[in-house]
XYZ file of N, CA, C and O in Angstrom:
696
model
N -14.840 23.151 15.206
C -14.840 22.580 16.534
C -14.506 21.099 16.471
O -14.812 20.421 15.516
N -13.919 20.627 17.525
C -13.587 19.218 17.630
C -14.449 18.571 18.707
O -14.932 19.236 19.616
N -14.624 17.277 18.565
C -15.336 16.516 19.581
C -14.371 16.174 20.705
O -13.224 15.794 20.464
N -14.846 16.307 21.926
C -14.044 16.018 23.110
C -14.828 15.025 23.955
O -16.050 15.109 24.057
N -14.143 14.067 24.541
C -14.806 13.101 25.412
C -14.549 11.684 24.954
O -13.527 11.395 24.333
N -15.476 10.813 25.258
C -15.333 9.394 24.925
C -16.438 8.965 23.971
O -17.453 9.653 23.831
N -16.233 7.829 23.335
C -17.302 7.218 22.549
C -18.202 6.479 23.536
O -17.752 5.542 24.199
N -19.456 6.890 23.669
C -20.325 6.258 24.667
C -20.826 4.890 24.203
O -20.922 4.640 22.996
N -21.169 4.013 25.123
C -21.734 2.706 24.754
C -22.996 2.847 23.896
O -23.282 1.992 23.065
N -23.698 3.958 24.062
C -24.935 4.183 23.299
C -24.680 4.305 21.796
O -25.619 4.261 21.004
N -23.414 4.425 21.398
C -23.110 4.475 19.970
C -23.643 3.223 19.271
O -23.989 3.252 18.101
N -23.750 2.133 20.014
C -24.286 0.891 19.469
C -25.748 0.964 19.094
O -26.267 0.072 18.419
N -26.437 2.033 19.498
C -27.856 2.204 19.156
C -28.047 2.843 17.783
O -29.175 2.939 17.307
N -26.981 3.281 17.151
C -27.070 3.933 15.838
C -27.079 2.877 14.738
O -26.225 2.857 13.862
N -28.047 2.033 14.754
C -28.092 0.828 13.920
C -28.156 1.087 12.423
O -27.836 0.213 11.637
N -28.592 2.268 11.991
C -28.722 2.532 10.556
C -27.549 3.320 9.975
O -27.505 3.590 8.793
N -26.589 3.652 10.817
C -25.424 4.416 10.375
C -24.541 3.540 9.496
O -24.304 2.377 9.789
N -24.041 4.134 8.399
C -23.157 3.402 7.499
C -21.724 3.909 7.540
O -20.806 3.198 7.175
N -21.535 5.144 7.981
C -20.204 5.731 7.983
C -19.999 6.502 9.283
O -20.759 7.420 9.568
N -18.977 6.130 10.040
C -18.623 6.854 11.262
C -17.247 7.474 11.040
O -16.257 6.759 10.912
N -17.202 8.783 10.967
C -15.955 9.492 10.709
C -15.698 10.465 11.844
O -16.322 11.517 11.921
N -14.793 10.086 12.743
C -14.432 10.915 13.878
C -12.956 11.304 13.813
O -12.301 11.485 14.838
N -12.420 11.438 12.592
C -11.027 11.831 12.413
C -10.756 13.191 13.044
O -11.629 14.067 13.087
N -9.514 13.357 13.514
C -9.006 14.647 13.982
C -9.859 15.287 15.074
O -10.266 16.441 14.979
N -10.136 14.515 16.104
C -10.857 15.032 17.257
C -10.027 14.796 18.508
O -8.870 14.389 18.427
N -10.607 15.052 19.644
C -9.941 14.805 20.926
C -10.691 13.724 21.698
O -10.919 13.863 22.897
N -11.067 12.664 20.980
C -11.749 11.555 21.638
C -10.734 10.721 22.397
O -9.617 10.493 21.916
N -11.121 10.288 23.591
C -10.228 9.479 24.414
C -11.000 8.292 24.948
O -12.166 8.094 24.634
N -10.334 7.493 25.747
C -10.975 6.287 26.261
C -10.889 5.173 25.240
O -10.167 5.262 24.246
N -11.628 4.123 25.485
C -11.559 2.960 24.606
C -12.749 2.920 23.648
O -13.720 3.649 23.804
N -12.634 2.049 22.668
C -13.734 1.816 21.722
C -14.724 0.897 22.427
O -14.362 -0.208 22.837
N -15.970 1.341 22.607
C -16.937 0.499 23.341
C -17.267 -0.779 22.567
O -17.350 -0.770 21.335
N -17.455 -1.859 23.280
C -17.794 -3.140 22.641
C -19.115 -3.057 21.876
O -19.317 -3.786 20.914
N -19.972 -2.132 22.283
C -21.277 -1.966 21.620
C -21.133 -1.555 20.162
O -22.096 -1.639 19.398
N -19.954 -1.136 19.750
C -19.733 -0.760 18.351
C -20.025 -1.951 17.437
O -20.373 -1.785 16.279
N -19.922 -3.151 17.986
C -20.201 -4.360 17.219
C -21.649 -4.512 16.799
O -21.968 -5.378 15.982
N -22.532 -3.678 17.329
C -23.953 -3.731 16.939
C -24.234 -2.924 15.680
O -25.345 -2.973 15.148
N -23.248 -2.198 15.184
C -23.443 -1.340 14.001
C -23.171 -2.135 12.730
O -22.252 -1.835 11.972
N -23.984 -3.116 12.482
C -23.711 -4.081 11.415
C -23.824 -3.507 10.004
O -23.426 -4.168 9.050
N -24.339 -2.304 9.840
C -24.419 -1.683 8.515
C -23.227 -0.779 8.212
O -23.077 -0.299 7.090
N -22.370 -0.557 9.183
C -21.236 0.351 9.004
C -20.263 -0.213 7.973
O -19.863 -1.376 8.042
N -19.891 0.638 7.016
C -18.897 0.264 6.013
C -17.580 0.997 6.224
O -16.573 0.612 5.639
N -17.579 2.052 7.030
C -16.344 2.794 7.299
C -16.346 3.298 8.736
O -17.313 3.908 9.185
N -15.249 3.030 9.430
C -15.037 3.541 10.780
C -13.680 4.228 10.778
O -12.651 3.585 10.566
N -13.709 5.532 10.967
C -12.485 6.326 10.952
C -12.329 7.056 12.287
O -13.165 7.881 12.646
N -11.250 6.724 12.967
C -10.929 7.356 14.254
C -9.497 7.893 14.227
O -8.833 7.976 15.255
N -9.009 8.250 13.065
C -7.647 8.721 12.850
C -7.357 9.950 13.707
O -8.167 10.860 13.807
N -6.197 9.957 14.335
C -5.685 11.082 15.131
C -6.635 11.514 16.242
O -7.195 12.602 16.229
N -6.811 10.631 17.187
C -7.524 10.918 18.425
C -6.626 10.458 19.568
O -5.416 10.305 19.382
N -7.199 10.224 20.717
C -6.461 9.688 21.860
C -7.124 8.409 22.346
O -7.222 8.156 23.550
N -7.584 7.586 21.383
C -8.237 6.323 21.709
C -7.191 5.376 22.290
O -6.094 5.233 21.746
N -7.545 4.735 23.412
C -6.613 3.813 24.061
C -7.312 2.497 24.327
O -8.474 2.308 23.995
N -6.580 1.599 24.925
C -7.138 0.287 25.221
C -6.938 -0.657 24.051
O -6.159 -0.399 23.145
N -7.650 -1.758 24.107
C -7.506 -2.783 23.075
C -8.602 -2.644 22.028
O -9.642 -2.024 22.267
N -8.353 -3.242 20.879
C -9.387 -3.296 19.840
C -10.420 -4.333 20.268
O -10.065 -5.482 20.538
N -11.691 -3.950 20.351
C -12.701 -4.922 20.787
C -12.917 -6.026 19.749
O -12.958 -5.755 18.548
N -13.040 -7.249 20.217
C -13.289 -8.374 19.305
C -14.613 -8.201 18.563
O -14.784 -8.718 17.465
N -15.526 -7.425 19.137
C -16.841 -7.201 18.521
C -16.741 -6.480 17.181
O -17.698 -6.485 16.408
N -15.612 -5.855 16.891
C -15.429 -5.255 15.571
C -15.622 -6.295 14.474
O -16.060 -5.977 13.370
N -15.324 -7.540 14.778
C -15.471 -8.610 13.802
C -16.906 -8.844 13.348
O -17.133 -9.509 12.333
N -17.866 -8.306 14.061
C -19.283 -8.431 13.666
C -19.634 -7.500 12.503
O -20.699 -7.626 11.910
N -18.761 -6.551 12.207
C -19.038 -5.556 11.166
C -18.577 -6.103 9.814
O -17.596 -5.663 9.226
N -19.321 -7.068 9.324
C -18.930 -7.834 8.144
C -18.959 -7.033 6.839
O -18.365 -7.452 5.854
N -19.633 -5.894 6.809
C -19.679 -5.067 5.606
C -18.626 -3.963 5.610
O -18.595 -3.131 4.710
N -17.767 -3.962 6.613
C -16.741 -2.930 6.749
C -15.811 -2.935 5.538
O -15.294 -3.973 5.142
N -15.618 -1.739 4.969
C -14.673 -1.553 3.867
C -13.399 -0.874 4.344
O -12.306 -1.211 3.907
N -13.556 0.123 5.225
C -12.430 0.932 5.681
C -12.426 0.969 7.211
O -13.408 1.386 7.824
N -11.310 0.550 7.798
C -11.117 0.635 9.242
C -9.822 1.396 9.487
O -8.741 0.905 9.186
N -9.944 2.621 9.975
C -8.778 3.476 10.210
C -8.792 3.953 11.655
O -9.573 4.822 12.030
N -7.916 3.354 12.452
C -7.776 3.747 13.852
C -6.307 4.123 14.089
O -5.736 3.880 15.136
N -5.697 4.703 13.079
C -4.286 5.072 13.159
C -4.085 6.331 13.990
O -5.023 7.090 14.224
N -2.851 6.513 14.453
C -2.451 7.670 15.252
C -3.293 7.791 16.521
O -3.924 8.811 16.781
N -3.305 6.710 17.304
C -3.986 6.680 18.588
C -3.062 6.027 19.607
O -1.848 6.000 19.411
N -3.620 5.510 20.671
C -2.829 4.899 21.747
C -3.281 3.466 22.010
O -3.321 3.024 23.160
N -3.632 2.737 20.946
C -4.094 1.360 21.115
C -2.990 0.483 21.675
O -1.804 0.724 21.432
N -3.390 -0.562 22.399
C -2.423 -1.512 22.956
C -2.979 -2.911 22.784
O -4.117 -3.103 22.353
N -2.162 -3.888 23.124
C -2.595 -5.271 22.978
C -2.370 -5.764 21.563
O -1.535 -5.234 20.834
N -3.134 -6.764 21.185
C -2.953 -7.400 19.886
C -4.121 -7.095 18.951
O -5.173 -6.618 19.385
N -3.929 -7.396 17.688
C -4.997 -7.261 16.695
C -5.894 -8.485 16.849
O -5.411 -9.614 16.730
N -7.180 -8.295 17.130
C -8.050 -9.468 17.317
C -8.253 -10.236 16.013
O -8.442 -9.638 14.949
N -8.214 -11.544 16.106
C -8.410 -12.386 14.917
C -9.792 -12.173 14.308
O -9.985 -12.384 13.106
N -10.745 -11.707 15.107
C -12.116 -11.487 14.614
C -12.181 -10.447 13.496
O -13.139 -10.430 12.724
N -11.182 -9.589 13.386
C -11.170 -8.633 12.268
C -11.146 -9.404 10.949
O -11.601 -8.915 9.920
N -10.672 -10.634 10.989
C -10.699 -11.491 9.807
C -12.100 -11.811 9.315
O -12.269 -12.326 8.207
N -13.129 -11.506 10.110
C -14.518 -11.704 9.671
C -14.987 -10.596 8.735
O -16.057 -10.710 8.142
N -14.219 -9.542 8.617
C -14.592 -8.412 7.751
C -14.200 -8.739 6.307
O -13.239 -8.204 5.761
N -14.953 -9.598 5.680
C -14.606 -10.137 4.373
C -14.581 -9.104 3.245
O -14.028 -9.367 2.187
N -15.155 -7.929 3.465
C -15.171 -6.875 2.441
C -14.076 -5.836 2.659
O -13.907 -4.931 1.843
N -13.324 -5.943 3.742
C -12.355 -4.916 4.143
C -11.312 -4.683 3.050
O -10.627 -5.612 2.630
N -11.203 -3.429 2.609
C -10.207 -3.084 1.590
C -9.055 -2.277 2.164
O -7.964 -2.276 1.608
N -9.283 -1.572 3.285
C -8.243 -0.730 3.861
C -8.225 -0.883 5.379
O -9.236 -0.677 6.041
N -7.039 -1.228 5.908
C -6.848 -1.412 7.346
C -5.677 -0.551 7.784
O -4.537 -0.799 7.386
N -5.956 0.478 8.574
C -4.916 1.401 9.036
C -4.833 1.366 10.553
O -5.714 1.858 11.245
N -3.754 0.776 11.035
C -3.511 0.686 12.477
C -2.169 1.319 12.834
O -1.681 1.163 13.951
N -1.565 2.013 11.881
C -0.241 2.584 12.093
C -0.244 3.640 13.189
O -1.266 4.215 13.513
N 0.930 3.844 13.758
C 1.162 4.815 14.828
C 0.286 4.559 16.051
O -0.366 5.447 16.582
N 0.288 3.311 16.465
C -0.247 2.867 17.751
C 0.898 2.079 18.371
O 0.971 0.858 18.244
N 1.816 2.777 19.012
C 3.104 2.202 19.390
C 3.010 1.013 20.344
O 3.935 0.217 20.423
N 1.898 0.858 21.049
C 1.763 -0.255 21.989
C 0.951 -1.414 21.427
O 0.651 -2.373 22.133
N 0.599 -1.333 20.135
C -0.078 -2.440 19.469
C 0.986 -3.492 19.165
O 1.972 -3.193 18.490
N 0.819 -4.698 19.695
C 1.901 -5.690 19.654
C 1.408 -7.028 19.116
O 0.267 -7.179 18.722
N 2.314 -7.989 19.142
C 1.991 -9.317 18.642
C 2.218 -9.389 17.144
O 2.983 -8.613 16.576
N 1.540 -10.322 16.503
C 1.656 -10.492 15.053
C 0.301 -10.190 14.408
O -0.717 -10.124 15.094
N 0.317 -10.033 13.099
C -0.941 -9.890 12.366
C -1.577 -11.280 12.335
O -0.963 -12.231 11.847
N -2.778 -11.436 12.892
C -3.398 -12.760 12.947
C -3.599 -13.356 11.552
O -3.874 -12.642 10.584
N -3.460 -14.661 11.479
C -3.641 -15.370 10.215
C -4.996 -15.046 9.587
O -5.108 -14.866 8.377
N -6.038 -14.946 10.424
C -7.389 -14.672 9.911
C -7.452 -13.312 9.210
O -8.178 -13.142 8.235
N -6.716 -12.340 9.722
C -6.666 -11.022 9.085
C -5.844 -11.116 7.801
O -6.207 -10.557 6.762
N -4.763 -11.850 7.849
C -3.921 -12.032 6.671
C -4.615 -12.740 5.530
O -4.208 -12.620 4.381
N -5.679 -13.475 5.840
C -6.421 -14.199 4.803
C -7.448 -13.330 4.079
O -8.121 -13.802 3.169
N -7.563 -12.077 4.456
C -8.522 -11.178 3.797
C -7.973 -10.773 2.431
O -7.191 -9.847 2.311
N -8.410 -11.470 1.407
C -7.877 -11.170 0.079
C -8.494 -9.913 -0.531
O -8.119 -9.491 -1.615
N -9.416 -9.283 0.195
C -10.002 -8.022 -0.260
C -9.103 -6.821 0.050
O -9.288 -5.737 -0.498
N -8.111 -6.992 0.932
C -7.239 -5.892 1.364
C -6.444 -5.349 0.186
O -5.795 -6.089 -0.540
N -6.524 -4.028 0.017
C -5.731 -3.333 -1.001
C -4.741 -2.372 -0.353
O -3.804 -1.925 -0.988
N -4.973 -2.055 0.931
C -4.082 -1.155 1.656
C -4.085 -1.551 3.127
O -5.149 -1.713 3.722
N -2.884 -1.720 3.683
C -2.740 -2.033 5.105
C -1.527 -1.284 5.628
O -0.458 -1.301 5.001
N -1.705 -0.619 6.749
C -0.667 0.224 7.323
C -0.405 -0.193 8.760
O -1.275 -0.079 9.611
N 0.818 -0.693 9.014
C 1.185 -1.205 10.326
C 2.425 -0.514 10.902
O 2.930 -0.928 11.932
N 2.957 0.523 10.260
C 4.157 1.206 10.738
C 3.901 1.939 12.048
O 2.784 2.372 12.336
N 4.931 2.077 12.851
C 4.795 2.801 14.109
C 4.078 2.022 15.185
O 3.504 2.586 16.109
N 4.114 0.685 15.067
C 3.517 -0.187 16.073
C 4.632 -1.026 16.695
O 5.801 -0.878 16.347
N 4.271 -1.932 17.565
C 5.229 -2.886 18.130
C 4.959 -4.285 17.598
O 5.273 -5.283 18.261
N 4.361 -4.364 16.399
C 4.096 -5.666 15.793
C 5.409 -6.351 15.440
O 6.399 -5.695 15.117
N 5.391 -7.667 15.487
C 6.574 -8.463 15.167
C 6.179 -9.561 14.188
O 5.024 -9.696 13.815
N 7.163 -10.348 13.801
C 6.891 -11.492 12.935
C 7.026 -11.136 11.469
O 7.622 -10.125 11.103
N 6.455 -11.977 10.637
C 6.540 -11.787 9.197
C 5.185 -11.524 8.583
O 4.157 -11.972 9.091
N 5.198 -10.799 7.486
C 3.960 -10.484 6.776
C 3.875 -11.182 5.420
O 2.831 -11.178 4.788
N 4.977 -11.803 4.982
C 5.014 -12.359 3.635
C 4.061 -13.515 3.406
O 3.670 -13.787 2.283
N 3.664 -14.211 4.463
C 2.749 -15.342 4.308
C 1.285 -14.912 4.290
O 0.398 -15.742 4.130
N 1.028 -13.620 4.458
C -0.353 -13.150 4.459
C -0.940 -13.277 3.058
O -0.311 -12.900 2.067
N -2.149 -13.799 2.987
C -2.796 -14.005 1.693
C -2.902 -12.700 0.918
O -2.689 -12.667 -0.291
N -3.175 -11.587 1.626
C -3.360 -10.348 0.875
C -2.070 -9.849 0.225
O -2.104 -8.967 -0.625
N -0.937 -10.444 0.554
C 0.311 -10.085 -0.139
C 0.259 -10.466 -1.616
O 0.981 -9.911 -2.426
N -0.615 -11.411 -1.966
C -0.736 -11.782 -3.382
C -1.300 -10.622 -4.204
O -1.184 -10.600 -5.425
N -1.899 -9.627 -3.546
C -2.432 -8.450 -4.235
C -1.327 -7.454 -4.579
O -1.595 -6.412 -5.150
N -0.105 -7.777 -4.225
C 1.017 -6.857 -4.382
C 1.125 -6.273 -5.787
O 1.501 -5.123 -5.960
N 0.815 -7.068 -6.788
C 0.953 -6.599 -8.165
C -0.229 -5.763 -8.636
O -0.215 -5.251 -9.754
N -1.233 -5.625 -7.816
C -2.391 -4.826 -8.195
C -2.047 -3.344 -8.144
O -1.284 -2.896 -7.289
N -2.634 -2.601 -9.049
C -2.449 -1.154 -9.048
C -2.977 -0.587 -7.736
O -4.012 -1.010 -7.236
N -2.253 0.339 -7.153
C -2.619 1.029 -5.918
C -2.509 0.174 -4.660
O -2.952 0.594 -3.599
N -1.934 -1.037 -4.731
C -1.741 -1.841 -3.527
C -0.699 -1.157 -2.645
O 0.324 -0.683 -3.116
N -0.987 -1.107 -1.327
C -0.063 -0.515 -0.374
C 0.003 -1.385 0.879
O -1.024 -1.738 1.439
N 1.221 -1.687 1.289
C 1.445 -2.388 2.546
C 2.667 -1.759 3.188
O 3.762 -1.797 2.623
N 2.451 -1.140 4.345
C 3.514 -0.429 5.050
C 3.695 -1.033 6.437
O 2.720 -1.298 7.134
N 4.963 -1.241 6.787
C 5.293 -1.781 8.115
C 6.700 -1.333 8.486
O 7.431 -0.787 7.660
N 7.075 -1.584 9.718
C 8.422 -1.268 10.194
C 9.364 -2.398 9.794
O 9.734 -3.245 10.594
N 9.748 -2.403 8.516
C 10.579 -3.480 7.989
C 11.951 -2.982 7.522
O 12.728 -3.731 6.960
N 12.243 -1.736 7.761
C 13.520 -1.161 7.365
C 14.582 -1.477 8.410
O 14.282 -1.542 9.610
N 15.830 -1.663 7.978
C 16.915 -1.895 8.928
C 16.938 -0.761 9.954
O 16.832 0.406 9.600
N 17.046 -1.110 11.201
C 17.049 -0.117 12.270
C 15.725 -0.024 12.999
O 15.643 0.570 14.066
N 14.669 -0.600 12.416
C 13.367 -0.602 13.084
C 13.439 -1.523 14.295
O 14.076 -2.572 14.254
N 12.798 -1.134 15.369
C 12.789 -1.949 16.568
C 11.422 -1.858 17.226
O 11.071 -0.808 17.732
N 10.596 -2.903 17.204
C 10.891 -4.185 16.581
C 10.785 -4.104 15.065
O 10.168 -3.179 14.535
N 11.355 -5.082 14.412
C 11.376 -5.111 12.961
C 10.470 -6.238 12.477
O 10.495 -7.334 13.011
N 9.690 -5.945 11.450
C 8.803 -6.920 10.829
C 9.474 -7.401 9.545
O 10.075 -6.604 8.817
N 9.382 -8.684 9.255
C 9.881 -9.216 7.988
C 8.783 -9.052 6.951
O 7.662 -9.528 7.144
N 9.127 -8.372 5.846
C 8.079 -8.098 4.862
C 8.679 -7.834 3.486
O 8.991 -6.699 3.138
N 8.796 -8.887 2.703
C 9.250 -8.735 1.318
C 8.156 -8.138 0.439
O 8.449 -7.528 -0.573
N 6.904 -8.329 0.810
C 5.807 -7.845 -0.030
C 5.386 -6.419 0.311
O 4.472 -5.877 -0.304
N 6.062 -5.792 1.276
C 5.726 -4.415 1.631
C 6.081 -3.467 0.481
O 7.112 -3.628 -0.179
N 5.224 -2.506 0.259
C 5.508 -1.478 -0.744
C 6.277 -0.323 -0.129
O 6.852 0.488 -0.848
N 6.286 -0.248 1.205
C 7.027 0.789 1.898
C 7.485 0.249 3.253
O 6.695 -0.333 3.986
N 8.775 0.431 3.540
C 9.339 0.008 4.824
C 9.722 1.237 5.628
O 10.240 2.211 5.085
N 9.480 1.169 6.926
C 9.683 2.312 7.807
C 10.590 1.943 8.976
O 10.870 0.773 9.216
N 10.999 2.968 9.693
C 11.624 2.806 11.004
C 10.653 3.451 11.993
O 10.464 4.666 11.982
N 9.979 2.622 12.779
C 9.028 3.106 13.775
C 7.977 4.041 13.185
O 7.605 5.043 13.798
N 7.515 3.713 11.990
C 6.446 4.478 11.345
C 6.914 5.723 10.617
O 6.126 6.389 9.978
N 8.206 6.015 10.672
C 8.747 7.197 10.014
C 9.789 6.770 8.983
O 10.161 5.608 8.904
N 10.262 7.733 8.246
C 11.289 7.484 7.236
C 10.898 6.334 6.323
O 11.714 5.453 6.019
N 9.669 6.321 5.871
C 9.172 5.230 5.038
C 9.668 5.389 3.607
O 9.605 6.473 3.028
N 10.153 4.270 3.065
C 10.650 4.247 1.694
C 10.373 2.883 1.082
O 10.217 1.903 1.803
N 10.383 2.849 -0.234
C 10.243 1.577 -0.923
C 11.412 0.682 -0.529
O 12.530 1.170 -0.373
N 11.150 -0.614 -0.344
C 12.230 -1.523 0.072
C 13.293 -1.678 -1.013
O 13.093 -1.439 -2.137
């Protein structure tokens, strides 16, 4: 069975939860701002749902977050700079949110803990090469994917990407 409905504001009352995994459900609506009260959460996975709206700035309160995967949804707006407060974050997956726009905030780019970041299939623009986590490129298992292949619209500049895509598809090594 799959979960159907929205994430209620009361989710913020689950103060002792460390892992929220709602992958492959039929959740819709936006991520409630109350999610920022879950300060013990180390993983939030909402992959392949129908989550819409903007990413709440309150996500930045989740300083112990290791994995944030909200890929394959309907997010819009920009990536909040507050995600840069997640100093332990190793994996950031925002790919396939076609209305997610703007640039990757400098504060997020300064997360030197990032080992995997997925931005393909979005409307992000600008360059990724100045991001601090690009220095991890030589590390084993480092992954950075974006729409940096010729023909992508919009196209991201990314010499440090390990895989370049066209609108999140046809991804290949640059």
